[in-house]
CSV table of N, CA and C in Angstrom, one decimal:
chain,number,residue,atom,x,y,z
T,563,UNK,N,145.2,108.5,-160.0
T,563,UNK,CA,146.0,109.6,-160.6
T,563,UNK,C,147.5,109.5,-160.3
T,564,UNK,N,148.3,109.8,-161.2
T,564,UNK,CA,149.6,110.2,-160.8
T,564,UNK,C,149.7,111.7,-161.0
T,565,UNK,N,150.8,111.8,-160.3
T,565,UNK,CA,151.4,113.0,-160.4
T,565,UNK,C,153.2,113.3,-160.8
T,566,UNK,N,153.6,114.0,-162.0
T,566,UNK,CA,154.4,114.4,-162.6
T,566,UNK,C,154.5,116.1,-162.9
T,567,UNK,N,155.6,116.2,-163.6
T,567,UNK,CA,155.7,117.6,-163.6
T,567,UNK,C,155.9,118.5,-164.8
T,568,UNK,N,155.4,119.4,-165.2
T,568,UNK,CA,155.5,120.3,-166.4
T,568,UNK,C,156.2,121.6,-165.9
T,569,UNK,N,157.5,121.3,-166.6
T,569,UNK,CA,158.2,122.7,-166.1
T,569,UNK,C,158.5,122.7,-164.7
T,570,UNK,N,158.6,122.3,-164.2
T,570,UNK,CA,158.6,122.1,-162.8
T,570,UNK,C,157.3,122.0,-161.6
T,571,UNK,N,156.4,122.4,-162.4
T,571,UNK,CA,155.3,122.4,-161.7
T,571,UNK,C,154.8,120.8,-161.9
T,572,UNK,N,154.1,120.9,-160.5
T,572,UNK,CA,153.0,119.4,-160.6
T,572,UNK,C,152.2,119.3,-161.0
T,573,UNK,N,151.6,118.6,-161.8
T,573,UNK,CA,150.6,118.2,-162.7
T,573,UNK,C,149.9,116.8,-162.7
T,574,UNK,N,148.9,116.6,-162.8
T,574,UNK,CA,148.2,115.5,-162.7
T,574,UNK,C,148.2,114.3,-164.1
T,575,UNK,N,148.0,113.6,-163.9
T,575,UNK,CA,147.3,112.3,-165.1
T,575,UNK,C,145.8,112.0,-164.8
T,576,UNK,N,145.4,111.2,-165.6
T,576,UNK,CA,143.9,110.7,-165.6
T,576,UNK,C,144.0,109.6,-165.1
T,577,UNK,N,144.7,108.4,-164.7
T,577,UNK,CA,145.1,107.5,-163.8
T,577,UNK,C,146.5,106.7,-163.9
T,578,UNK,N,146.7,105.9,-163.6
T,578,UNK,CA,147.7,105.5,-163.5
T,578,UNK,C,148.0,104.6,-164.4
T,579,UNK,N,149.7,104.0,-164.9
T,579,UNK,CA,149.8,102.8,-165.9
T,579,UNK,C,149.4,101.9,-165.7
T,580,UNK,N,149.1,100.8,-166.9
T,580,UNK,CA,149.1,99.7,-167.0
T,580,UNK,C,149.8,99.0,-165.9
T,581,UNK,N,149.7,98.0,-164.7
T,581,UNK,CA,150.7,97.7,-164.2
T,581,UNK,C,151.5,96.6,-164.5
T,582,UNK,N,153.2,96.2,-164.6
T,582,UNK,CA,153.7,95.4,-164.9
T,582,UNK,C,153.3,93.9,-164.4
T,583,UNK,N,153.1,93.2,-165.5
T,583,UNK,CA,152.0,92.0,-165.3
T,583,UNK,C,151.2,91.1,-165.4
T,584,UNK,N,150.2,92.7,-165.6
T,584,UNK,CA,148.5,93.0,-166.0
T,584,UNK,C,149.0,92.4,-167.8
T,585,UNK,N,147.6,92.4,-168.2
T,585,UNK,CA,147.4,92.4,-169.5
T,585,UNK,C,147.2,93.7,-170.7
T,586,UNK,N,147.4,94.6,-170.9
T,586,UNK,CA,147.5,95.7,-171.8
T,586,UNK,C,145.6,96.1,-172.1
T,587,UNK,N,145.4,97.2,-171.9
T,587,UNK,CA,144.0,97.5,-171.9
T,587,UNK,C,144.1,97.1,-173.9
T,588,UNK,N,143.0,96.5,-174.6
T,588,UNK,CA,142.9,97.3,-175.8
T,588,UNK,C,143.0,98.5,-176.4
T,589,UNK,N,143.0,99.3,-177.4
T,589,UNK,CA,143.2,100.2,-177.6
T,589,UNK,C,142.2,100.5,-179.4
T,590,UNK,N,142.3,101.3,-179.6
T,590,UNK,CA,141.9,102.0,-180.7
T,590,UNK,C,142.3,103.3,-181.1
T,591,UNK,N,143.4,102.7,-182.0
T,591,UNK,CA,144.4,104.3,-182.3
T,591,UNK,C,144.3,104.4,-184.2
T,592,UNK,N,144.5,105.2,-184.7
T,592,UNK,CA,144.5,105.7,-186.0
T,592,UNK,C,146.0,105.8,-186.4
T,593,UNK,N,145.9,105.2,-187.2
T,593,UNK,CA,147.1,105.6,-188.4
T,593,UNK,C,148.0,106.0,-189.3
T,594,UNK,N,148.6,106.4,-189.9
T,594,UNK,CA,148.6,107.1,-190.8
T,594,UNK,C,147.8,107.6,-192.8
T,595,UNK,N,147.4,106.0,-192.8
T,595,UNK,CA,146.5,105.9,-193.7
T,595,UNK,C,145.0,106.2,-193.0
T,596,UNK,N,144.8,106.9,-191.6
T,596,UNK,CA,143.4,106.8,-190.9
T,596,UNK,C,142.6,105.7,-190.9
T,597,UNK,N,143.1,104.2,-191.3
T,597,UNK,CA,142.6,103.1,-190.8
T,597,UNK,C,142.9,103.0,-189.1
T,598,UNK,N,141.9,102.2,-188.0
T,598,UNK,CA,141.7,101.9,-186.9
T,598,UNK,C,142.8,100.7,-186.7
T,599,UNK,N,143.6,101.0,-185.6
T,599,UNK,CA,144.6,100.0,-185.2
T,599,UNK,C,144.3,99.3,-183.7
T,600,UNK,N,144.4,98.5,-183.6
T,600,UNK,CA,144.2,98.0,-182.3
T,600,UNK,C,145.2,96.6,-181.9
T,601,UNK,N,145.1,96.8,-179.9
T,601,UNK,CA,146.0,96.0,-179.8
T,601,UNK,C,146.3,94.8,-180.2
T,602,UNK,N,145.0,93.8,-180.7
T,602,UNK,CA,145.2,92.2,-181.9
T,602,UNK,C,145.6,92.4,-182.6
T,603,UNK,N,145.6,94.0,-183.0
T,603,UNK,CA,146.7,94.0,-184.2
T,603,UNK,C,147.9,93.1,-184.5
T,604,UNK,N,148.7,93.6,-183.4
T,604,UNK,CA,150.3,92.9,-182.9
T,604,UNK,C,150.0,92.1,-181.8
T,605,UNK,N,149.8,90.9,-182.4
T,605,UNK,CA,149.6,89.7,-180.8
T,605,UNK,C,150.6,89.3,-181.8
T,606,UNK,N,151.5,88.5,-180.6
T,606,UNK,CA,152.5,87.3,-181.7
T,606,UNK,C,153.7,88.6,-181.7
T,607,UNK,N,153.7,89.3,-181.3
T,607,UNK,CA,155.0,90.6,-181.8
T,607,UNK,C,154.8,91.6,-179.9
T,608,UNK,N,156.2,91.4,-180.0
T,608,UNK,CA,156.6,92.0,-178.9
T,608,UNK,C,156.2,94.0,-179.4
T,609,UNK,N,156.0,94.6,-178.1
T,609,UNK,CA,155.2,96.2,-178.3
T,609,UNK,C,156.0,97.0,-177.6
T,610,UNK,N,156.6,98.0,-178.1
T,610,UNK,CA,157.3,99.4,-177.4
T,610,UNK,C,156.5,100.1,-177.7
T,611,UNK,N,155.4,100.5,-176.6
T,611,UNK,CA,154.7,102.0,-177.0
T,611,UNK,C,155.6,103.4,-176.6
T,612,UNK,N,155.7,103.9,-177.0
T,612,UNK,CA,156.5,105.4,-177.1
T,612,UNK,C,155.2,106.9,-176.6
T,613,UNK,N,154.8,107.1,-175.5
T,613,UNK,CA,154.1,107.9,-175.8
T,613,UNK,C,153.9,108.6,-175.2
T,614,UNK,N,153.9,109.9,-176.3
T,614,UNK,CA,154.3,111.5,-175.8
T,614,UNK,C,153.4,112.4,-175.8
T,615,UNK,N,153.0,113.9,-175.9
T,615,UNK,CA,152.4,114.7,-175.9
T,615,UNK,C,152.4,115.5,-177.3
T,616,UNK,N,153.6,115.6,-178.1
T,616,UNK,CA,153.4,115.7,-179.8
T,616,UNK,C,154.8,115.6,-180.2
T,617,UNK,N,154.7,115.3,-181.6
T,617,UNK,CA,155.6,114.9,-182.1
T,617,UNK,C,156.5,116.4,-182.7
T,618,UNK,N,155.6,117.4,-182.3
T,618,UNK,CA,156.1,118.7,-182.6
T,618,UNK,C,157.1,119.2,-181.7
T,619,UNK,N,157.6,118.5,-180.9
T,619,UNK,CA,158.1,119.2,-179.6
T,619,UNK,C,159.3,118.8,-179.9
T,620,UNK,N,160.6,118.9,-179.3
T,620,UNK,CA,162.1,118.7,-179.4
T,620,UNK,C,162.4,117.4,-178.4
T,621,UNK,N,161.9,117.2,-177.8
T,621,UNK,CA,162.0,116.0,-176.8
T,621,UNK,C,161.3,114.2,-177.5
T,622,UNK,N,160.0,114.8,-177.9
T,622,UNK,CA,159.0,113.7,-178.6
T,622,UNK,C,159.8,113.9,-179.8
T,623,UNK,N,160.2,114.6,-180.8
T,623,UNK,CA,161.1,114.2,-181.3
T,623,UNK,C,162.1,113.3,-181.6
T,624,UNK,N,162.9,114.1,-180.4
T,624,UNK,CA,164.1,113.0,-180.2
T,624,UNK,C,163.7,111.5,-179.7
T,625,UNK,N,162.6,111.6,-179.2
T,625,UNK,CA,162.3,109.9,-178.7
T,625,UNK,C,161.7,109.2,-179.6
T,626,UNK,N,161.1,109.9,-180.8
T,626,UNK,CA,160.5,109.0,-182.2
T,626,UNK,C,162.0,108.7,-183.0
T,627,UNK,N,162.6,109.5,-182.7
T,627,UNK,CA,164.2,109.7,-183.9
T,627,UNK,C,165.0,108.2,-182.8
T,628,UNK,N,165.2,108.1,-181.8
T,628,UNK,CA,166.3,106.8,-180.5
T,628,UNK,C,165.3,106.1,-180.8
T,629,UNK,N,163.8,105.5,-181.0
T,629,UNK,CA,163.6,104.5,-181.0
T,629,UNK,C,163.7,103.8,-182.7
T,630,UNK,N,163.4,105.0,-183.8
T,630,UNK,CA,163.7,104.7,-184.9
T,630,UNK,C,164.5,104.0,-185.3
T,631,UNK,N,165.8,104.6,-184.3
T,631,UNK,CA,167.1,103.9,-185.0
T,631,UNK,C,167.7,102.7,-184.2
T,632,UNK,N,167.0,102.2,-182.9
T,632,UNK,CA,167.0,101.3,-182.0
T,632,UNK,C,165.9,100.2,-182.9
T,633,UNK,N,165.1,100.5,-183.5
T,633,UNK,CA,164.0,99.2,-183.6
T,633,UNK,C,164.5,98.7,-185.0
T,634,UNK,N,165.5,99.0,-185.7
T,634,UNK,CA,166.0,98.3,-186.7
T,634,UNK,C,167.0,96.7,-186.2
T,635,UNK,N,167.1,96.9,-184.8
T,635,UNK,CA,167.9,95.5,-184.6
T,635,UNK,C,167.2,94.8,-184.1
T,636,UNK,N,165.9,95.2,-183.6
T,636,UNK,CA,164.6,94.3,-182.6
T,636,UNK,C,164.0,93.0,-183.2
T,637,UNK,N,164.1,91.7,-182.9
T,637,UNK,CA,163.3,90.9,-183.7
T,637,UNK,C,161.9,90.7,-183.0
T,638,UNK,N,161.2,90.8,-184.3
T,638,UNK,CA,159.9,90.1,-183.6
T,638,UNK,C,158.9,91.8,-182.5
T,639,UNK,N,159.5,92.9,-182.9
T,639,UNK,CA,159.2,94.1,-182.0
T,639,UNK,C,158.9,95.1,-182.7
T,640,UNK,N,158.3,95.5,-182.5
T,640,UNK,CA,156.9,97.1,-183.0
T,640,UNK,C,157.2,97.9,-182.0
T,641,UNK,N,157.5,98.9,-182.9
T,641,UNK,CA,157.8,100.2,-181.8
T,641,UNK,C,156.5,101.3,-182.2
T,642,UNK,N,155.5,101.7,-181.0
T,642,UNK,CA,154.4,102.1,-181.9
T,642,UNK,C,154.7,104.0,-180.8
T,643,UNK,N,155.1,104.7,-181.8
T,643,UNK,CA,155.0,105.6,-181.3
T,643,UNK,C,153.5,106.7,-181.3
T,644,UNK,N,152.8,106.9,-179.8
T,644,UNK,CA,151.5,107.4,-179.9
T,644,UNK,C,151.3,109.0,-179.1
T,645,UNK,N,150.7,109.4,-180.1
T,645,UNK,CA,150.2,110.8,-179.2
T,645,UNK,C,148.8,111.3,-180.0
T,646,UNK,N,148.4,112.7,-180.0
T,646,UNK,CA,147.6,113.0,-180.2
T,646,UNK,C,147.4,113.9,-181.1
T,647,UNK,N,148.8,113.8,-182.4
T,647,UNK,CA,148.9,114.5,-183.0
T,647,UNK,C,147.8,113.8,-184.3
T,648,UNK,N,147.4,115.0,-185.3
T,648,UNK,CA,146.8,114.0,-186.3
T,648,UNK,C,148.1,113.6,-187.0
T,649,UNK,N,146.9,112.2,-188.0
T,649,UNK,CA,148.1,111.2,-188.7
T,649,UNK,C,148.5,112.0,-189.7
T,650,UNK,N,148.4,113.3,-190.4
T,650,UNK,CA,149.1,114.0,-191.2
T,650,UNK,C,150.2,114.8,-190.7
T,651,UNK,N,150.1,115.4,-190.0
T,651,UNK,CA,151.3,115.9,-188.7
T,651,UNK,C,152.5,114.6,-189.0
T,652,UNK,N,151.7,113.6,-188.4
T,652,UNK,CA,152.6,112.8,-188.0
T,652,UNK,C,153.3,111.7,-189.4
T,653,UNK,N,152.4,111.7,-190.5
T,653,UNK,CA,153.1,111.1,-191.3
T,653,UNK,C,154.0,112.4,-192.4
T,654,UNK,N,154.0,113.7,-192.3
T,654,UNK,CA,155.2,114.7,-192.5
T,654,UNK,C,156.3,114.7,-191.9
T,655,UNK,N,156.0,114.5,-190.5
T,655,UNK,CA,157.3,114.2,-189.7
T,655,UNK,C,158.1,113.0,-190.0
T,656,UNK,N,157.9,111.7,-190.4
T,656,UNK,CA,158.5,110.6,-190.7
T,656,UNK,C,159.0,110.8,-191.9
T,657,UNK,N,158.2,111.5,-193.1
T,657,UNK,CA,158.8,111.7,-194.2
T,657,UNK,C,160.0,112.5,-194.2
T,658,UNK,N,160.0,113.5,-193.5
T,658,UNK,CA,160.9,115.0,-193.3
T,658,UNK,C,162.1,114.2,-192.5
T,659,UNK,N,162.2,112.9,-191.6
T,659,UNK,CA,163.0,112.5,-190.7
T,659,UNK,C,163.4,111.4,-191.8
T,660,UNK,N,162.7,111.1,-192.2
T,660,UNK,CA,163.3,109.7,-193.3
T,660,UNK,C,163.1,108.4,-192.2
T,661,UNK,N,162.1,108.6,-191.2
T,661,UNK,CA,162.1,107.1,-190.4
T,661,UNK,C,161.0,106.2,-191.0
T,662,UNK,N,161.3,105.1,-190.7
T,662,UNK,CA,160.6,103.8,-191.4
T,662,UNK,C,160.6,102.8,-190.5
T,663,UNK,N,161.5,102.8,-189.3
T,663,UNK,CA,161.3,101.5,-188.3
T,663,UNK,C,160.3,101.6,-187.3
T,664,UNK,N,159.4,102.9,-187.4
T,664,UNK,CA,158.3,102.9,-185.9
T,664,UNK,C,157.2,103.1,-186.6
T,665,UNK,N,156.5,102.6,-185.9
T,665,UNK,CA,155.1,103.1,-186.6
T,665,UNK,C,154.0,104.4,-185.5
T,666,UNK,N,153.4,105.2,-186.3
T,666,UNK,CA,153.4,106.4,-185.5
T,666,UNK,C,151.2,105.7,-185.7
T,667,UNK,N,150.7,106.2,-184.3
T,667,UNK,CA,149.4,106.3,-184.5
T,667,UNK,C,148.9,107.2,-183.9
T,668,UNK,N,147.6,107.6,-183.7
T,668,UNK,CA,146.9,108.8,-183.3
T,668,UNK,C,145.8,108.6,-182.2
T,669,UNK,N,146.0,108.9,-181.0
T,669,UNK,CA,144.6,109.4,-180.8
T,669,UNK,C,143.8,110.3,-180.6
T,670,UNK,N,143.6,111.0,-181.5
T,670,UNK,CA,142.8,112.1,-181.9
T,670,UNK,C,141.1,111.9,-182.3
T,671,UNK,N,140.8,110.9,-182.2
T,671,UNK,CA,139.4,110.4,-182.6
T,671,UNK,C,138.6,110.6,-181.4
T,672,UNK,N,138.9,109.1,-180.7
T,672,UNK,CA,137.8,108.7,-179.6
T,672,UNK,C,139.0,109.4,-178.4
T,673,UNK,N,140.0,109.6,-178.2
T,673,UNK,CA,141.1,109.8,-176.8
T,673,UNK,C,140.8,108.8,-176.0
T,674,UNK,N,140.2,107.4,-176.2
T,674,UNK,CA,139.9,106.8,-175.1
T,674,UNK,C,141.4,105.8,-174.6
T,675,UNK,N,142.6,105.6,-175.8
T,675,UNK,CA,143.8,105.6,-175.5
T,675,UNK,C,144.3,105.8,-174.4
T,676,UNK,N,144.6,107.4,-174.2
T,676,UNK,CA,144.8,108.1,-172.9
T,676,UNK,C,143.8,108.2,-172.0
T,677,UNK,N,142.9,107.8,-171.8
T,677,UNK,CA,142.3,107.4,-170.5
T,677,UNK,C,142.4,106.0,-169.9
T,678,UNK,N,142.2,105.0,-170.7
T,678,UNK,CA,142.8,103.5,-170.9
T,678,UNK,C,143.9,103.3,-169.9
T,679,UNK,N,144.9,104.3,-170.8
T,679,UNK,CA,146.5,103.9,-170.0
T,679,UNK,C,147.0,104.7,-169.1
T,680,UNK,N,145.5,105.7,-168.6
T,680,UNK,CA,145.6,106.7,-167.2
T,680,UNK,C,147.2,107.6,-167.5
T,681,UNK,N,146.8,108.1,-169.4
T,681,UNK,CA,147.8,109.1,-169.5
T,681,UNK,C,147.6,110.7,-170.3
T,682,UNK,N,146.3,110.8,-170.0
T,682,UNK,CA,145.9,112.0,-170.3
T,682,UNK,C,146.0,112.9,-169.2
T,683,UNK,N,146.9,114.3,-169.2
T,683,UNK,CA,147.9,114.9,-168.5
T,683,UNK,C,146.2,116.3,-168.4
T,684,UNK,N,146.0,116.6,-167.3
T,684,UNK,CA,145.3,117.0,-166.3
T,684,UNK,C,145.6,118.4,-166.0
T,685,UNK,N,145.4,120.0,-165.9
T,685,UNK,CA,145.6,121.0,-165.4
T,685,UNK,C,147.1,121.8,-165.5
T,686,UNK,N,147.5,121.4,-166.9
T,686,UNK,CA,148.4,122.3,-167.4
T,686,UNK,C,148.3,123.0,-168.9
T,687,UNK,N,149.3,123.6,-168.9
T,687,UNK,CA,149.7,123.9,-170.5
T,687,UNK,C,149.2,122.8,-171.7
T,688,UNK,N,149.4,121.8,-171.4
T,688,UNK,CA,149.3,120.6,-172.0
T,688,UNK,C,147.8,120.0,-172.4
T,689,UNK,N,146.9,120.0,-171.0
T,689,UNK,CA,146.3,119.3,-170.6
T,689,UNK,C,145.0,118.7,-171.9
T,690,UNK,N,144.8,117.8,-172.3
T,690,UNK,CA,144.3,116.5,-173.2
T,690,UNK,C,145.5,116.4,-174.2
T,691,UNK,N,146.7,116.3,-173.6
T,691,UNK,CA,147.6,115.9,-174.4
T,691,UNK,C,148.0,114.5,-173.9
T,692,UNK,N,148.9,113.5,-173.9
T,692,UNK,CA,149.1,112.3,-173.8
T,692,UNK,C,150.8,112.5,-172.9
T,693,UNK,N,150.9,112.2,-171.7
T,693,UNK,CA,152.1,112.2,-170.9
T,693,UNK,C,153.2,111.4,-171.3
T,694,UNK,N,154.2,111.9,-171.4
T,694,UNK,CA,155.6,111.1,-171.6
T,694,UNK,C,155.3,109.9,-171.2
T,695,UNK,N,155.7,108.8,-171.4
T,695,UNK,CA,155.9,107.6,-171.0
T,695,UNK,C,155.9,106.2,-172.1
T,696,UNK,N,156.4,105.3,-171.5
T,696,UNK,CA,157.0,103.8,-172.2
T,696,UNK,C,156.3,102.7,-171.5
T,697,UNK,N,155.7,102.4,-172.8
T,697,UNK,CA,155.0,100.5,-171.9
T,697,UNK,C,155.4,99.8,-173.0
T,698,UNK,N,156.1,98.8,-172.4
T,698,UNK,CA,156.5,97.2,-173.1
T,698,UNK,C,155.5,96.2,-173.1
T,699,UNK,N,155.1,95.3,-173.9
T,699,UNK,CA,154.4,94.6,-173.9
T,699,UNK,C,155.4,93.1,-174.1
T,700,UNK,N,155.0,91.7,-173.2
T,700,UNK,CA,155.3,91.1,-174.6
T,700,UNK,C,154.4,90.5,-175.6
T,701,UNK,N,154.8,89.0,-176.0
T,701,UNK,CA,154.1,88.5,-177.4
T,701,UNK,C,152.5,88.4,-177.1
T,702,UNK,N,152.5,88.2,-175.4
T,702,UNK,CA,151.2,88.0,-175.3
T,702,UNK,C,149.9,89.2,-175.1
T,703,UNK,N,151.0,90.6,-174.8
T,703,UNK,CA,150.1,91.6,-174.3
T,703,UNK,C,149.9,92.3,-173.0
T,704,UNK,N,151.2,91.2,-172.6
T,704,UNK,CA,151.3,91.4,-170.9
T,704,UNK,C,152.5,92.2,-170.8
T,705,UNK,N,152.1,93.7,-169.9
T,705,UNK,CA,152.8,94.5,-169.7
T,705,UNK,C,154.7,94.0,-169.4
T,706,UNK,N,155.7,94.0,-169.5
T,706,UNK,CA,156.8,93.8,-168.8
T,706,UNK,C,157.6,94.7,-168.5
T,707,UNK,N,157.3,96.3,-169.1
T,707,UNK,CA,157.9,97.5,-168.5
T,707,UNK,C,156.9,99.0,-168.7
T,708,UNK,N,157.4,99.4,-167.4
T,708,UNK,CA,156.4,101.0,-167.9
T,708,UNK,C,157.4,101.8,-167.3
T,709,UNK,N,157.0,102.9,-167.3
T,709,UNK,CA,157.5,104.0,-167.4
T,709,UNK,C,157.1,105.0,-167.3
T,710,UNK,N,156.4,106.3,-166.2
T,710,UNK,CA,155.6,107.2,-166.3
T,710,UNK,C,156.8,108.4,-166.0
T,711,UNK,N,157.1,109.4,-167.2
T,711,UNK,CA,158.3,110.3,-167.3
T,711,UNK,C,157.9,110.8,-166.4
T,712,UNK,N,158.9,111.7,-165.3
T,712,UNK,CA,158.3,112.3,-163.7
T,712,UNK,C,157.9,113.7,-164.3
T,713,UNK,N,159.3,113.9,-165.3
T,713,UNK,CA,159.2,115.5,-166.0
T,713,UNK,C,158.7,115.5,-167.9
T,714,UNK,N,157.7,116.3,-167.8
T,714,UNK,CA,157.6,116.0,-169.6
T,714,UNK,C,158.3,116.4,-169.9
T,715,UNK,N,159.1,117.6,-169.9
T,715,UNK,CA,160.8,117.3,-170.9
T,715,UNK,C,161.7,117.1,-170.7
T,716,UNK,N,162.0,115.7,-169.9
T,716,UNK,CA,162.3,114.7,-169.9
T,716,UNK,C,162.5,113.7,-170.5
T,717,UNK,N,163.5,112.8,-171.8
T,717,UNK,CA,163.8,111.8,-172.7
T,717,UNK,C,163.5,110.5,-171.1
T,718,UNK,N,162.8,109.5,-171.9
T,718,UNK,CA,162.5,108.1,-171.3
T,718,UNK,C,164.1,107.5,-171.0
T,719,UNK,N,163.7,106.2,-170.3
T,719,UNK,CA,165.1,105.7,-170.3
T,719,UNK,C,164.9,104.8,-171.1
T,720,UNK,N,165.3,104.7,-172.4
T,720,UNK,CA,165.6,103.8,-173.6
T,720,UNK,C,166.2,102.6,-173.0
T,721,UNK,N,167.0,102.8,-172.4
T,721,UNK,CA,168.3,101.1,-172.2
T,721,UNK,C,166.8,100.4,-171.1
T,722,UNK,N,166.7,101.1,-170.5
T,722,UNK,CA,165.5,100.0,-169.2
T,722,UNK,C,164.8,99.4,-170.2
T,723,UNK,N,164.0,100.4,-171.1
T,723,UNK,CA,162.7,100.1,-172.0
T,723,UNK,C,163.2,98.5,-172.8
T,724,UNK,N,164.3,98.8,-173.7
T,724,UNK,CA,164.9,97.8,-174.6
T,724,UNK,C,165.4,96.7,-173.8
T,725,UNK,N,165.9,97.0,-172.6
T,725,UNK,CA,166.7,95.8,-171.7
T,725,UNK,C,165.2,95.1,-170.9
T,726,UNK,N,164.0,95.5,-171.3
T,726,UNK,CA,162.9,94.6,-170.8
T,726,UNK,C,162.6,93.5,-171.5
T,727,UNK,N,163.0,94.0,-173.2
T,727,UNK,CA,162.6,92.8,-174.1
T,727,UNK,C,163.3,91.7,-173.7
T,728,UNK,N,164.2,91.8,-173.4
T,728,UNK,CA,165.3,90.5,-173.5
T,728,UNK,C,164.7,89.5,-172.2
């Protein structure tokens, strides 16, 4: 488990990240059309996972809006922004923002996502929501940056996340 904070208070995770490295747990996340996405999905394509607790909030926001307009210069890189909002939620919000460079998925089905990436946030306000945080993948799957936000409203550090691709 890690420990981070809501509001100031400390709060738990379901375990800990991916570690820089390692190989990327698979995954099974939903889409916006509710087809099943997984990580063979993007083999061959470098991975910025983005992932927050809802896209309803001002913070998850702002970090679906900085990577939006950051992943238009990325070659070869998928920016997969994930929480647990459903894919209608989340495909209103891209329409109402006008973004098209990230792709947003869900885990709202199985949540086995957030337990996978030991980021289902534990004995708060929040708790079966999906904790702030950033994992890089590269072409092969293998982690090269993470990121577990200390404070959920808290913005990630974008420049670290982007300066891993290189």
């Amino acid at each position: 488990m890690a420990v981070i904070t809501f509001g100031g208070k400390p709060t738990k995770t379901s375990g800990e990240l991916p570690k820089v490295g390692s190989k990327a747990p698979d995954f099974r996340l939903s889409s916006l059309d509710l087809s099943s996405k997984k990580l063979k999905d993007y083999s061959g394509k470098k991975v910025i996972m983005n992932i927050f607790p809802s896209v309803g909030t001002g913070v998850c926001a702002t970090s679906v809006r900085k990577f939006n307009e950051k992943a238009s210069s990325l070659d070869n890189t998928v920016v997969l922004c994930i929480s647990r909002d459903l894919p209608f939620a989340q495909k209103e919000f891209c329409a109402v923002q006008g973004l098209e460079n990230v792709e947003m998925l869900s885990d709202y089905r199985d949540q086995s996502f957030g337990n996978n990436y030991g980021v289902n946030m534990l004995e708060n306000a929040f708790e079966g929501l999906l904790a702030r945080s950033i994992i890089v993948l590269d072409e092969n799957g293998k982690v090269i940056y993470n990121e577990l936000v200390p404070e959920i409203g808290q913005e990630p550090n974008y420049d670290a996340a982007l300066k891993a691709l290189q």
